[in-house]
XYZ file of C-alpha atoms in Angstrom:
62
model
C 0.000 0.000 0.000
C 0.970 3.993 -0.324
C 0.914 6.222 1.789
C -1.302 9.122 1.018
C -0.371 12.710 1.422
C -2.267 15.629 2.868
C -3.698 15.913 -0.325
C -5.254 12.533 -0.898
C -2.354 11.979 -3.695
C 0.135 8.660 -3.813
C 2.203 10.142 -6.331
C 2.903 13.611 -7.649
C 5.515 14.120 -10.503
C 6.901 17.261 -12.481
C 8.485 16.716 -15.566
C 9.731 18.950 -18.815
C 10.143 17.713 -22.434
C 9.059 14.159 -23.342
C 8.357 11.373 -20.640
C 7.414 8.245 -20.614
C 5.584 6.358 -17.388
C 4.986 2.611 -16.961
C 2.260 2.545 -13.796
C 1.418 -0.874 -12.185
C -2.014 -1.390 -11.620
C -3.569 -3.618 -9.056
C -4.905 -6.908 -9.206
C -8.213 -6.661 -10.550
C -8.476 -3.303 -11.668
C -10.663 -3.608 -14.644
C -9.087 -1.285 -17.730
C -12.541 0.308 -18.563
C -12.710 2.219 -14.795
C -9.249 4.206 -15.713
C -9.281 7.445 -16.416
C -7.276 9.735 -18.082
C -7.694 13.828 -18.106
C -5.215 16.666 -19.095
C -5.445 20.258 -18.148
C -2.955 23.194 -18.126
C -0.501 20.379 -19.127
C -1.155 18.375 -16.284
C -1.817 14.334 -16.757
C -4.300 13.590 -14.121
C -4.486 9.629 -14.524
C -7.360 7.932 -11.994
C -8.328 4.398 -10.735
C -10.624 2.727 -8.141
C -8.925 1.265 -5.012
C -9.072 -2.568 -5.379
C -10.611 -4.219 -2.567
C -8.706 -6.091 -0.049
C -9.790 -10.275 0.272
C -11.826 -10.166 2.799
C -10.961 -14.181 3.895
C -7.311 -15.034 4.453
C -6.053 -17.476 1.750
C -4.900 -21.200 3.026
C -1.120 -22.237 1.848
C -0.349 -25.588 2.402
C 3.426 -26.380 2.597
C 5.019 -29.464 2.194
């Protein structure tokens, strides 16, 4: 998990000139709830929060 900052924001980036930005997305995220917006030159990219399992997953170990 991230920690959040006063602003509700996990990550904040400034950048000049051409960029590229490889984001990994969490299990489950479905690619139809992303969104994308730019204004004044800023990329604001968004994404629900995936829900945590709710039951704790067995392991067996042998």
């Amino acid at each position: 998990t991230s920690e959040l900052d006063k602003d509700g924001y996990a990550v904040r980036e400034r950048r000049f000139g051409r960029f590229s930005r490889t984001l990994p997305l969490p299990t489950g995220t479905k690619p139809e709830e992303i969104k994308a917006s730019m204004s004044d030159g800023i990329l604001t990219v968004t994404f629900p929060r995936s829900q945590p399992d709710k039951e704790p997953k067995k392991i067996t170990i042998s």
